[in-house]
PDB file of C-alpha atoms in Angstrom:
ATOM      1  CA  MET A 269     -11.662 -88.221  86.150  1.00 47.00           C
ATOM      2  CA  LYS A 270     -15.028 -88.232  87.611  1.00 41.00           C
ATOM      3  CA  SER A 271     -13.459 -88.931  90.806  1.00 45.00           C
ATOM      4  CA  ARG A 272     -11.263 -86.051  90.767  1.00 44.00           C
ATOM      5  CA  ASN A 273     -14.126 -83.930  90.163  1.00 44.00           C
ATOM      6  CA  ARG A 274     -15.900 -85.400  93.188  1.00 45.00           C
ATOM      7  CA  PHE A 275     -12.773 -84.470  95.234  1.00 42.00           C
ATOM      8  CA  PHE A 276     -12.710 -81.264  93.978  1.00 41.00           C
ATOM      9  CA  ARG A 277     -16.330 -80.385  94.355  1.00 47.00           C
ATOM     10  CA  ARG A 278     -16.657 -82.083  97.803  1.00 48.00           C
ATOM     11  CA  HIS A 279     -13.070 -80.176  98.937  1.00 47.00           C
ATOM     12  CA  GLY A 280     -14.598 -77.034  97.281  1.00 47.00           C
ATOM     13  CA  TYR A 281     -17.299 -76.833  99.105  1.00 47.00           C
ATOM     14  CA  ALA A 282     -15.384 -77.523 102.410  1.00 47.00           C
ATOM     15  CA  LEU A 283     -13.355 -74.608 101.539  1.00 47.00           C
ATOM     16  CA  VAL A 284     -16.258 -71.995 100.644  1.00 39.00           C
ATOM     17  CA  PHE A 285     -17.731 -73.044 103.937  1.00 46.00           C
ATOM     18  CA  SER A 286     -14.344 -72.619 105.627  1.00 50.00           C
ATOM     19  CA  ILE A 287     -14.144 -69.075 104.182  1.00 45.00           C
ATOM     20  CA  ALA A 288     -17.654 -68.232 104.944  1.00 46.00           C
ATOM     21  CA  LEU A 289     -17.252 -69.508 108.297  1.00 44.00           C
ATOM     22  CA  THR A 290     -13.953 -67.399 108.671  1.00 48.00           C
ATOM     23  CA  ALA A 291     -15.504 -64.344 107.497  1.00 48.00           C
ATOM     24  CA  LEU A 292     -18.546 -64.518 109.857  1.00 46.00           C
ATOM     25  CA  THR A 293     -16.435 -65.355 112.837  1.00 46.00           C
ATOM     26  CA  GLY A 294     -14.248 -62.450 111.840  1.00 46.00           C
ATOM     27  CA  PHE A 295     -17.288 -60.258 111.833  1.00 43.00           C
ATOM     28  CA  VAL A 296     -18.556 -61.482 115.113  1.00 41.00           C
ATOM     29  CA  LEU A 297     -14.892 -60.889 116.582  1.00 41.00           C
ATOM     30  CA  LEU A 298     -14.935 -57.514 115.169  1.00 40.00           C
ATOM     31  CA  ASP A 299     -18.783 -56.813 116.188  1.00 49.00           C
ATOM     32  CA  THR A 300     -17.807 -58.022 119.998  1.00 45.00           C
ATOM     33  CA  PHE A 301     -14.545 -56.669 120.242  1.00 43.00           C
ATOM     34  CA  VAL A 302     -13.473 -54.019 118.011  1.00 44.00           C
ATOM     35  CA  LEU A 303     -16.489 -52.139 117.505  1.00 45.00           C
ATOM     36  CA  PRO A 304     -17.444 -51.691 121.106  1.00 45.00           C
ATOM     37  CA  HIS A 305     -13.867 -50.554 121.773  1.00 44.00           C
ATOM     38  CA  VAL A 306     -13.905 -47.875 119.161  1.00 37.00           C
ATOM     39  CA  GLU A 307     -17.210 -46.827 121.120  1.00 38.00           C
ATOM     40  CA  THR A 308     -15.401 -47.010 124.181  1.00 37.00           C
ATOM     41  CA  VAL A 309     -12.454 -45.124 123.099  1.00 37.00           C
ATOM     42  CA  VAL A 310     -14.870 -42.577 121.629  1.00 34.00           C
ATOM     43  CA  GLU A 311     -16.691 -42.572 125.099  1.00 36.00           C
ATOM     44  CA  THR A 312     -13.174 -42.226 126.973  1.00 36.00           C
ATOM     45  CA  VAL A 313     -12.044 -39.574 124.540  1.00 36.00           C
ATOM     46  CA  ALA A 314     -15.450 -37.618 125.232  1.00 37.00           C
ATOM     47  CA  ILE A 315     -15.103 -38.207 129.202  1.00 36.00           C
ATOM     48  CA  GLU A 316     -11.494 -37.071 129.159  1.00 42.00           C
ATOM     49  CA  THR A 317     -12.706 -33.988 127.083  1.00 40.00           C
ATOM     50  CA  VAL A 318     -15.459 -33.298 129.684  1.00 40.00           C
ATOM     51  CA  GLU A 319     -12.889 -33.610 132.615  1.00 47.00           C
ATOM     52  CA  GLN A 320     -10.558 -31.420 130.776  1.00 47.00           C
ATOM     53  CA  ALA A 321     -13.329 -28.972 130.279  1.00 42.00           C
ATOM     54  CA  GLN A 322     -14.093 -29.098 134.074  1.00 48.00           C
ATOM     55  CA  THR A 323     -10.562 -28.783 134.803  1.00 49.00           C
ATOM     56  CA  VAL A 324     -10.237 -25.790 132.621  1.00 43.00           C
ATOM     57  CA  SER A 325     -13.554 -24.448 134.102  1.00 45.00           C
ATOM     58  CA  GLN A 326     -12.352 -25.169 137.720  1.00 55.00           C
ATOM     59  CA  LYS A 327      -8.917 -22.890 136.593  1.00 48.00           C
ATOM     60  CA  THR A 328     -11.084 -20.353 135.072  1.00 43.00           C
ATOM     61  CA  ASN A 329     -12.809 -20.001 138.398  1.00 50.00           C
ATOM     62  CA  ASP A 330      -9.578 -20.101 140.806  1.00 54.00           C
ATOM     63  CA  THR A 331      -8.514 -17.282 138.357  1.00 45.00           C
ATOM     64  CA  ALA A 332     -11.632 -15.265 138.891  1.00 45.00           C
ATOM     65  CA  GLU A 333     -11.537 -15.881 142.615  1.00 52.00           C
ATOM     66  CA  THR A 334      -7.910 -14.636 142.553  1.00 45.00           C
ATOM     67  CA  ILE A 335      -9.055 -11.571 140.375  1.00 39.00           C
ATOM     68  CA  VAL A 336     -11.951 -10.985 142.622  1.00 42.00           C
ATOM     69  CA  GLY A 337      -9.731 -11.431 145.835  1.00 49.00           C
ATOM     70  CA  LEU A 338      -6.852  -8.925 144.203  1.00 42.00           C
ATOM     71  CA  ALA A 339      -9.708  -6.796 143.451  1.00 43.00           C
ATOM     72  CA  ALA A 340     -11.066  -6.970 146.921  1.00 44.00           C
ATOM     73  CA  THR A 341      -7.829  -6.271 148.508  1.00 43.00           C
ATOM     74  CA  THR A 342      -7.075  -3.289 146.282  1.00 43.00           C
ATOM     75  CA  THR A 343     -10.570  -1.885 147.379  1.00 43.00           C
ATOM     76  CA  ASP A 344      -9.637  -2.589 150.894  1.00 49.00           C
ATOM     77  CA  ALA A 345      -6.096  -0.743 150.244  1.00 49.00           C
ATOM     78  CA  ALA A 346      -8.122   2.352 148.936  1.00 55.00           C
ATOM     79  CA  ASP A 347     -10.845   1.842 151.908  1.00 69.00           C
ATOM     80  CA  PRO A 348     -11.460   5.707 152.974  1.00 62.00           C
ATOM     81  CA  ASP A 349     -11.930   4.643 156.445  1.00 78.00           C
ATOM     82  CA  GLU A 350      -8.390   3.047 156.665  1.00 92.00           C
ATOM     83  CA  VAL A 351      -6.043   5.289 158.558  1.00 94.00           C
ATOM     84  CA  VAL A 352      -2.740   5.945 156.875  1.00 97.00           C
ATOM     85  CA  VAL A 353      -0.277   8.306 158.817  1.00 97.00           C
ATOM     86  CA  THR A 354       3.059   9.651 157.209  1.00 97.00           C
ATOM     87  CA  ASP A 355       5.293  12.093 158.531  1.00 96.00           C
ATOM     88  CA  ASP A 356       3.661  14.690 156.833  1.00 97.00           C
ATOM     89  CA  SER A 357       0.134  13.392 155.984  1.00 98.00           C
ATOM     90  CA  TYR A 358      -3.078  11.862 157.452  1.00 98.00           C
ATOM     91  CA  SER A 359      -5.819  10.101 155.661  1.00 97.00           C
ATOM     92  CA  GLY A 360      -8.710   7.854 156.868  1.00 94.00           C
ATOM     93  CA  ASN A 361     -12.436   8.212 157.879  1.00 89.00           C
ATOM     94  CA  GLY A 362     -13.150  10.319 155.045  1.00 91.00           C
ATOM     95  CA  GLU A 363     -10.171  13.011 156.077  1.00 96.00           C
ATOM     96  CA  SER A 364      -7.001  14.149 154.981  1.00 98.00           C
ATOM     97  CA  ILE A 365      -4.440  16.490 156.024  1.00 98.00           C
ATOM     98  CA  VAL A 366      -1.136  17.297 154.035  1.00 98.00           C
ATOM     99  CA  ILE A 367       1.478  19.400 155.436  1.00 98.00           C
ATOM    100  CA  THR A 368       4.267  20.984 153.016  1.00 98.00           C
ATOM    101  CA  THR A 369       6.836  23.687 153.642  1.00 98.00           C
ATOM    102  CA  GLN A 370       7.470  26.685 151.794  1.00 98.00           C
ATOM    103  CA  ARG A 371      10.384  29.411 152.177  1.00 98.00           C
ATOM    104  CA  ILE A 372       8.757  32.783 152.050  1.00 97.00           C
ATOM    105  CA  SER A 373      10.964  36.037 152.520  1.00 95.00           C
ATOM    106  CA  GLY A 374      13.682  33.783 154.327  1.00 97.00           C
ATOM    107  CA  THR A 375      11.264  32.184 156.448  1.00 98.00           C
ATOM    108  CA  THR A 376      10.463  28.574 156.805  1.00 98.00           C
ATOM    109  CA  VAL A 377       6.537  28.385 156.518  1.00 98.00           C
ATOM    110  CA  TYR A 378       4.565  25.111 157.651  1.00 99.00           C
ATOM    111  CA  ILE A 379       0.992  24.857 155.841  1.00 99.00           C
ATOM    112  CA  ALA A 380      -1.338  22.263 156.780  1.00 99.00           C
ATOM    113  CA  ASP A 381      -4.146  21.526 153.774  1.00 98.00           C
ATOM    114  CA  VAL A 382      -7.092  20.092 155.602  1.00 98.00           C
ATOM    115  CA  GLN A 383     -10.255  18.206 154.344  1.00 98.00           C
ATOM    116  CA  LEU A 384     -12.680  16.795 156.881  1.00 98.00           C
ATOM    117  CA  SER A 385     -15.794  14.779 156.682  1.00 97.00           C
ATOM    118  CA  SER A 386     -17.475  16.389 159.522  1.00 98.00           C
ATOM    119  CA  ALA A 387     -17.245  19.937 161.491  1.00 98.00           C
ATOM    120  CA  ASP A 388     -17.066  18.008 164.684  1.00 97.00           C
ATOM    121  CA  GLU A 389     -13.657  17.155 163.854  1.00 98.00           C
ATOM    122  CA  LEU A 390     -12.593  20.866 163.960  1.00 98.00           C
ATOM    123  CA  LYS A 391     -12.216  21.497 167.763  1.00 98.00           C
ATOM    124  CA  THR A 392     -10.704  23.915 170.528  1.00 98.00           C
ATOM    125  CA  ALA A 393      -9.266  22.889 173.950  1.00 98.00           C
ATOM    126  CA  LEU A 394      -8.435  24.726 177.013  1.00 98.00           C
ATOM    127  CA  ALA A 395      -5.286  24.136 178.973  1.00 98.00           C
ATOM    128  CA  GLN A 396      -5.439  21.851 181.936  1.00 98.00           C
ATOM    129  CA  ASN A 397      -9.057  21.362 180.756  1.00 98.00           C
ATOM    130  CA  THR A 398      -9.870  24.619 182.659  1.00 98.00           C
ATOM    131  CA  PHE A 399     -11.142  28.202 181.771  1.00 98.00           C
ATOM    132  CA  GLY A 400      -9.040  30.977 183.610  1.00 96.00           C
ATOM    133  CA  SER A 401      -6.563  33.401 183.709  1.00 93.00           C
ATOM    134  CA  ASN A 402      -3.012  32.492 183.973  1.00 93.00           C
ATOM    135  CA  ILE A 403      -3.848  28.676 183.542  1.00 98.00           C
ATOM    136  CA  THR A 404      -1.322  27.554 180.646  1.00 98.00           C
ATOM    137  CA  GLN A 405      -0.206  24.389 179.056  1.00 98.00           C
ATOM    138  CA  THR A 406       2.130  23.764 176.131  1.00 98.00           C
ATOM    139  CA  THR A 407       0.285  23.027 172.435  1.00 98.00           C
ATOM    140  CA  SER A 408       1.793  19.796 172.553  1.00 98.00           C
ATOM    141  CA  GLY A 409       0.617  18.721 175.959  1.00 98.00           C
ATOM    142  CA  ILE A 410      -2.727  19.864 175.212  1.00 98.00           C
ATOM    143  CA  ALA A 411      -3.123  18.350 172.132  1.00 98.00           C
ATOM    144  CA  ALA A 412      -1.732  15.085 173.365  1.00 98.00           C
ATOM    145  CA  GLU A 413      -4.643  15.066 176.271  1.00 98.00           C
ATOM    146  CA  ASN A 414      -7.120  15.629 173.704  1.00 98.00           C
ATOM    147  CA  GLY A 415      -5.851  12.742 171.005  1.00 97.00           C
ATOM    148  CA  ALA A 416      -5.093  15.640 168.526  1.00 98.00           C
ATOM    149  CA  ILE A 417      -3.759  14.450 165.160  1.00 98.00           C
ATOM    150  CA  LEU A 418      -2.958  17.934 164.106  1.00 98.00           C
ATOM    151  CA  ALA A 419      -2.784  21.254 166.682  1.00 99.00           C
ATOM    152  CA  ILE A 420      -1.822  24.844 166.782  1.00 99.00           C
ATOM    153  CA  ASN A 421      -1.964  27.551 169.286  1.00 98.00           C
ATOM    154  CA  GLY A 422      -4.978  29.433 169.688  1.00 98.00           C
ATOM    155  CA  ASP A 423      -6.000  33.059 170.440  1.00 98.00           C
ATOM    156  CA  TYR A 424      -4.391  33.009 174.071  1.00 97.00           C
ATOM    157  CA  TYR A 425      -7.813  34.403 175.456  1.00 97.00           C
ATOM    158  CA  GLY A 426      -6.126  33.998 178.930  1.00 96.00           C
ATOM    159  CA  ALA A 427      -3.794  36.920 178.255  1.00 94.00           C
ATOM    160  CA  ASN A 428      -6.864  39.127 178.130  1.00 94.00           C
ATOM    161  CA  LYS A 429      -9.610  40.167 180.769  1.00 94.00           C
ATOM    162  CA  ARG A 430     -12.437  41.250 178.295  1.00 96.00           C
ATOM    163  CA  GLY A 431     -13.462  39.776 174.862  1.00 97.00           C
ATOM    164  CA  TYR A 432     -15.806  37.060 173.665  1.00 98.00           C
ATOM    165  CA  VAL A 433     -14.829  33.433 174.659  1.00 98.00           C
ATOM    166  CA  ILE A 434     -16.460  30.727 172.865  1.00 98.00           C
ATOM    167  CA  LYS A 435     -15.042  27.137 172.837  1.00 98.00           C
ATOM    168  CA  ASN A 436     -16.851  24.134 171.525  1.00 98.00           C
ATOM    169  CA  GLY A 437     -20.222  25.872 172.119  1.00 98.00           C
ATOM    170  CA  VAL A 438     -19.691  26.966 175.531  1.00 98.00           C
ATOM    171  CA  LEU A 439     -19.901  30.648 176.404  1.00 98.00           C
ATOM    172  CA  TYR A 440     -17.282  31.201 179.102  1.00 98.00           C
ATOM    173  CA  ARG A 441     -17.145  34.943 178.575  1.00 98.00           C
ATOM    174  CA  ASP A 442     -19.155  37.733 176.804  1.00 98.00           C
ATOM    175  CA  SER A 443     -17.667  41.134 177.758  1.00 98.00           C
ATOM    176  CA  VAL A 444     -16.707  43.154 174.419  1.00 98.00           C
ATOM    177  CA  ARG A 445     -12.988  43.668 173.806  1.00 96.00           C
ATOM    178  CA  GLN A 446     -11.431  46.903 174.202  1.00 89.00           C
ATOM    179  CA  GLY A 447      -9.648  48.753 171.685  1.00 88.00           C
ATOM    180  CA  ASP A 448      -9.889  49.628 168.170  1.00 87.00           C
ATOM    181  CA  ASP A 449      -9.788  45.900 166.652  1.00 92.00           C
ATOM    182  CA  THR A 450     -13.123  44.275 167.957  1.00 97.00           C
ATOM    183  CA  GLN A 451     -13.403  41.668 164.857  1.00 98.00           C
ATOM    184  CA  ASP A 452     -13.522  38.105 165.884  1.00 98.00           C
ATOM    185  CA  LEU A 453     -13.276  34.733 163.646  1.00 98.00           C
ATOM    186  CA  VAL A 454     -16.841  32.175 164.422  1.00 99.00           C
ATOM    187  CA  ILE A 455     -16.888  28.856 163.594  1.00 98.00           C
ATOM    188  CA  TYR A 456     -20.658  27.660 163.091  1.00 98.00           C
ATOM    189  CA  LYS A 457     -21.909  24.189 163.623  1.00 98.00           C
ATOM    190  CA  ASP A 458     -21.527  23.243 160.011  1.00 98.00           C
ATOM    191  CA  GLY A 459     -17.585  24.364 159.869  1.00 98.00           C
ATOM    192  CA  SER A 460     -18.146  27.564 158.019  1.00 98.00           C
ATOM    193  CA  PHE A 461     -16.644  30.516 159.146  1.00 98.00           C
ATOM    194  CA  ALA A 462     -17.735  34.323 159.446  1.00 98.00           C
ATOM    195  CA  ILE A 463     -16.168  37.528 160.843  1.00 98.00           C
ATOM    196  CA  ILE A 464     -18.020  39.240 163.420  1.00 98.00           C
ATOM    197  CA  ASP A 465     -17.731  42.356 165.523  1.00 98.00           C
ATOM    198  CA  GLU A 466     -18.215  42.206 168.876  1.00 98.00           C
ATOM    199  CA  THR A 467     -19.861  45.724 169.411  1.00 97.00           C
ATOM    200  CA  GLN A 468     -22.429  44.583 166.767  1.00 98.00           C
ATOM    201  CA  ILE A 469     -23.537  41.400 168.378  1.00 98.00           C
ATOM    202  CA  SER A 470     -23.735  39.881 171.671  1.00 98.00           C
ATOM    203  CA  ALA A 471     -21.775  36.612 172.861  1.00 98.00           C
ATOM    204  CA  GLN A 472     -25.250  34.972 173.598  1.00 98.00           C
ATOM    205  CA  GLU A 473     -26.870  35.505 170.457  1.00 98.00           C
ATOM    206  CA  LEU A 474     -23.723  34.120 168.805  1.00 98.00           C
ATOM    207  CA  VAL A 475     -24.183  31.095 170.245  1.00 98.00           C
ATOM    208  CA  ASP A 476     -28.110  30.815 169.878  1.00 98.00           C
ATOM    209  CA  SER A 477     -27.206  31.335 165.834  1.00 98.00           C
ATOM    210  CA  GLY A 478     -24.997  28.417 165.856  1.00 98.00           C
ATOM    211  CA  VAL A 479     -21.417  29.428 166.536  1.00 98.00           C
ATOM    212  CA  VAL A 480     -19.426  26.856 168.359  1.00 98.00           C
ATOM    213  CA  GLN A 481     -15.934  28.229 168.030  1.00 98.00           C
ATOM    214  CA  LEU A 482     -14.762  31.951 168.296  1.00 98.00           C
ATOM    215  CA  PHE A 483     -11.291  33.355 168.136  1.00 98.00           C
ATOM    216  CA  ALA A 484     -10.516  36.859 169.349  1.00 97.00           C
ATOM    217  CA  PHE A 485      -7.209  37.878 168.412  1.00 96.00           C
ATOM    218  CA  GLY A 486      -6.618  39.210 164.873  1.00 96.00           C
ATOM    219  CA  PRO A 487      -6.606  41.283 162.699  1.00 96.00           C
ATOM    220  CA  VAL A 488      -8.561  39.432 159.949  1.00 98.00           C
ATOM    221  CA  LEU A 489      -6.557  38.526 157.157  1.00 98.00           C
ATOM    222  CA  ILE A 490      -8.911  37.644 154.502  1.00 98.00           C
ATOM    223  CA  ASP A 491     -12.864  38.436 154.387  1.00 98.00           C
ATOM    224  CA  GLY A 492     -15.132  37.545 151.403  1.00 98.00           C
ATOM    225  CA  GLY A 493     -11.984  36.473 149.378  1.00 98.00           C
ATOM    226  CA  ASP A 494     -10.344  40.171 149.527  1.00 98.00           C
ATOM    227  CA  ILE A 495      -7.110  40.861 151.791  1.00 98.00           C
ATOM    228  CA  GLN A 496      -7.839  43.043 154.616  1.00 97.00           C
ATOM    229  CA  VAL A 497      -4.431  44.179 155.659  1.00 95.00           C
ATOM    230  CA  SER A 498      -1.807  46.279 154.054  1.00 90.00           C
ATOM    231  CA  SER A 499       2.182  46.977 154.408  1.00 84.00           C
ATOM    232  CA  SER A 500       1.241  49.899 156.495  1.00 77.00           C
ATOM    233  CA  ASP A 501      -0.880  47.719 159.100  1.00 75.00           C
ATOM    234  CA  GLU A 502       2.591  46.367 160.324  1.00 67.00           C
ATOM    235  CA  VAL A 503       3.622  49.709 161.972  1.00 57.00           C
ATOM    236  CA  SER A 504       0.709  49.873 164.560  1.00 55.00           C
ATOM    237  CA  ARG A 505      -0.176  46.266 164.705  1.00 58.00           C
ATOM    238  CA  SER A 506       3.352  44.100 164.517  1.00 58.00           C
ATOM    239  CA  LYS A 507       6.368  46.441 163.803  1.00 59.00           C
ATOM    240  CA  THR A 508       8.422  44.004 162.631  1.00 78.00           C
ATOM    241  CA  SER A 509       8.051  40.436 160.976  1.00 91.00           C
ATOM    242  CA  ASN A 510       7.277  37.434 163.333  1.00 95.00           C
ATOM    243  CA  PRO A 511       6.508  33.673 163.935  1.00 97.00           C
ATOM    244  CA  ARG A 512       2.712  33.556 162.823  1.00 97.00           C
ATOM    245  CA  THR A 513      -0.184  31.349 163.311  1.00 98.00           C
ATOM    246  CA  ALA A 514      -3.348  31.723 161.019  1.00 98.00           C
ATOM    247  CA  ILE A 515      -6.545  29.678 159.953  1.00 99.00           C
ATOM    248  CA  GLY A 516      -8.556  29.995 156.632  1.00 99.00           C
ATOM    249  CA  ILE A 517     -11.275  28.001 154.900  1.00 99.00           C
ATOM    250  CA  VAL A 518     -11.351  27.576 151.163  1.00 98.00           C
ATOM    251  CA  ASP A 519     -14.530  25.699 150.700  1.00 98.00           C
ATOM    252  CA  ASP A 520     -17.071  23.251 152.877  1.00 98.00           C
ATOM    253  CA  LEU A 521     -14.634  21.796 155.505  1.00 98.00           C
ATOM    254  CA  HIS A 522     -11.768  22.391 153.563  1.00 98.00           C
ATOM    255  CA  TYR A 523      -8.960  24.511 155.541  1.00 99.00           C
ATOM    256  CA  ILE A 524      -6.072  25.961 155.593  1.00 99.00           C
ATOM    257  CA  ILE A 525      -3.696  26.057 158.592  1.00 99.00           C
ATOM    258  CA  VAL A 526      -0.443  27.808 158.486  1.00 99.00           C
ATOM    259  CA  VAL A 527       2.453  28.610 161.385  1.00 98.00           C
ATOM    260  CA  ALA A 528       5.300  30.337 160.447  1.00 98.00           C
ATOM    261  CA  ASP A 529       8.928  30.482 161.909  1.00 98.00           C
ATOM    262  CA  GLY A 530      10.777  33.781 163.162  1.00 97.00           C
ATOM    263  CA  ARG A 531      12.844  35.498 165.381  1.00 96.00           C
ATOM    264  CA  THR A 532      15.974  33.478 164.498  1.00 96.00           C
ATOM    265  CA  SER A 533      18.923  33.487 161.924  1.00 95.00           C
ATOM    266  CA  GLN A 534      17.184  30.566 159.623  1.00 96.00           C
ATOM    267  CA  SER A 535      13.905  32.279 159.790  1.00 98.00           C
ATOM    268  CA  GLU A 536      13.161  35.937 160.170  1.00 95.00           C
ATOM    269  CA  GLY A 537       9.496  35.651 160.268  1.00 97.00           C
ATOM    270  CA  LEU A 538       6.146  36.807 158.159  1.00 96.00           C
ATOM    271  CA  SER A 539       4.581  40.361 158.120  1.00 95.00           C
ATOM    272  CA  LEU A 540       0.702  40.316 158.173  1.00 96.00           C
ATOM    273  CA  LEU A 541       0.495  40.831 154.455  1.00 95.00           C
ATOM    274  CA  GLU A 542       2.757  38.408 153.723  1.00 96.00           C
ATOM    275  CA  LEU A 543       0.626  35.909 155.629  1.00 97.00           C
ATOM    276  CA  ALA A 544      -2.443  37.266 154.177  1.00 98.00           C
ATOM    277  CA  GLN A 545      -0.843  37.137 150.542  1.00 98.00           C
ATOM    278  CA  LEU A 546      -0.058  33.228 151.434  1.00 98.00           C
ATOM    279  CA  MET A 547      -3.522  32.418 152.509  1.00 98.00           C
ATOM    280  CA  ASP A 548      -4.975  34.090 149.244  1.00 98.00           C
ATOM    281  CA  SER A 549      -2.605  31.817 147.310  1.00 98.00           C
ATOM    282  CA  TYR A 550      -4.352  28.751 148.663  1.00 98.00           C
ATOM    283  CA  GLY A 551      -7.906  30.245 147.785  1.00 98.00           C
ATOM    284  CA  CYS A 552      -8.921  31.621 151.574  1.00 98.00           C
ATOM    285  CA  SER A 553     -12.280  33.061 151.353  1.00 98.00           C
ATOM    286  CA  VAL A 554     -12.010  34.019 154.896  1.00 99.00           C
ATOM    287  CA  ALA A 555      -8.716  33.778 156.842  1.00 99.00           C
ATOM    288  CA  TYR A 556      -7.821  35.141 160.443  1.00 98.00           C
ATOM    289  CA  ASN A 557      -4.393  35.802 162.133  1.00 98.00           C
ATOM    290  CA  LEU A 558      -4.115  34.188 165.743  1.00 98.00           C
ATOM    291  CA  ASP A 559      -1.635  34.548 168.579  1.00 97.00           C
ATOM    292  CA  GLY A 560       1.944  34.548 167.142  1.00 97.00           C
ATOM    293  CA  GLY A 561       5.273  35.103 168.288  1.00 96.00           C
ATOM    294  CA  GLY A 562       6.640  32.705 170.808  1.00 97.00           C
ATOM    295  CA  SER A 563       3.134  30.883 170.863  1.00 98.00           C
ATOM    296  CA  SER A 564       3.099  29.835 167.333  1.00 98.00           C
ATOM    297  CA  THR A 565       3.356  26.108 167.320  1.00 98.00           C
ATOM    298  CA  MET A 566       2.168  23.273 164.856  1.00 99.00           C
ATOM    299  CA  VAL A 567       2.022  19.622 166.623  1.00 98.00           C
ATOM    300  CA  PHE A 568       1.445  16.746 164.031  1.00 98.00           C
ATOM    301  CA  ASN A 569       0.776  13.266 165.285  1.00 97.00           C
ATOM    302  CA  GLY A 570       2.498  14.133 168.546  1.00 97.00           C
ATOM    303  CA  THR A 571       5.423  15.910 167.309  1.00 98.00           C
ATOM    304  CA  VAL A 572       6.089  19.538 167.264  1.00 98.00           C
ATOM    305  CA  ILE A 573       7.033  20.038 163.535  1.00 98.00           C
ATOM    306  CA  ASN A 574       8.101  23.883 163.566  1.00 98.00           C
ATOM    307  CA  ASN A 575      10.594  25.824 165.852  1.00 98.00           C
ATOM    308  CA  PRO A 576       8.934  27.755 168.208  1.00 98.00           C
ATOM    309  CA  THR A 577      11.035  30.306 170.127  1.00 97.00           C
ATOM    310  CA  THR A 578      10.119  33.489 172.129  1.00 94.00           C
ATOM    311  CA  ASN A 579      13.086  35.140 171.802  1.00 91.00           C
ATOM    312  CA  GLY A 580      15.403  33.800 169.431  1.00 92.00           C
ATOM    313  CA  LYS A 581      17.672  32.295 171.862  1.00 92.00           C
ATOM    314  CA  SER A 582      16.220  28.808 172.188  1.00 95.00           C
ATOM    315  CA  ILE A 583      13.667  26.512 170.582  1.00 97.00           C
ATOM    316  CA  ALA A 584      11.100  25.840 172.892  1.00 97.00           C
ATOM    317  CA  GLU A 585       7.337  25.924 173.426  1.00 97.00           C
ATOM    318  CA  ARG A 586       5.212  28.723 175.018  1.00 97.00           C
ATOM    319  CA  ALA A 587       2.576  27.424 177.432  1.00 98.00           C
ATOM    320  CA  VAL A 588      -0.692  28.707 176.049  1.00 98.00           C
ATOM    321  CA  SER A 589      -4.302  29.171 177.428  1.00 98.00           C
ATOM    322  CA  ASP A 590      -5.856  27.078 174.264  1.00 98.00           C
ATOM    323  CA  ILE A 591      -5.400  25.392 170.894  1.00 98.00           C
ATOM    324  CA  VAL A 592      -7.271  24.506 167.931  1.00 98.00           C
ATOM    325  CA  TYR A 593      -7.028  20.737 166.537  1.00 98.00           C
ATOM    326  CA  ILE A 594      -8.381  18.159 164.445  1.00 98.00           C
ATOM    327  CA  SER A 595      -9.413  15.045 166.443  1.00 92.00           C
TER     328      SER A 595
END
């Protein structure tokens, strides 16, 4: 009995020692391998999370850059300095030209709505770049030589021996017009319009006051926002409806330029009153009738867009002495 107890006592101690040793070994192993591994896992997860965050951040930055790029592209597309030309419009450099057509009294009428950024862009040019009588050239020809985006015939100063001639600030002729109608349209350096009477002011005084362009044809269609012609004017001034050319101002550097076809089976032409009423409908405060008939021509981007004719038998430009154009 005593020997058996000694056996259990001896082996019991060994068993307890073995269990304790096993537990201690397990803890060491756990501490050595398992717990650092958990920390590594946590650290790895954290690193992956940061990398993911960096990836998301990079993608966000890329998206932001893309958005900025698109915005820049959109801004560039809307850049007022970018020139865009279509068959009936021009925009660029802060300027715009929009051409529309209307049918008025059985006549096709071409209306150019012009907004400029500088009065310097509204110019005139002489046929063959020369002042004098019997010097002519087609409107399209003069326009091409001067780089015009839009051009119309002028006042055909060369058909008269008298009357003021001021073009681009240069005084070419200072003799007063003969006849009952001595009212001219003048354009000042700032692009504003006014009506003057040659019998009331000298040509040199006009130049000294800042006039850079003068048109001596007429009659005045609108002045001070009021129509200046009536149906009775047709008898003495035009007799019938005709092809017409007119220019008017709406507001600062905002102009309306009109050319009406006529003398054909497709277009009879406009009376002076109809022309004035059209200019008035566009809000012109001043409007003036330029040379008409076979001279009436509108050129846009190098192409004659109306149907100029002298007698209705053929569609062709008449050679003129000068043009008005937008450069």
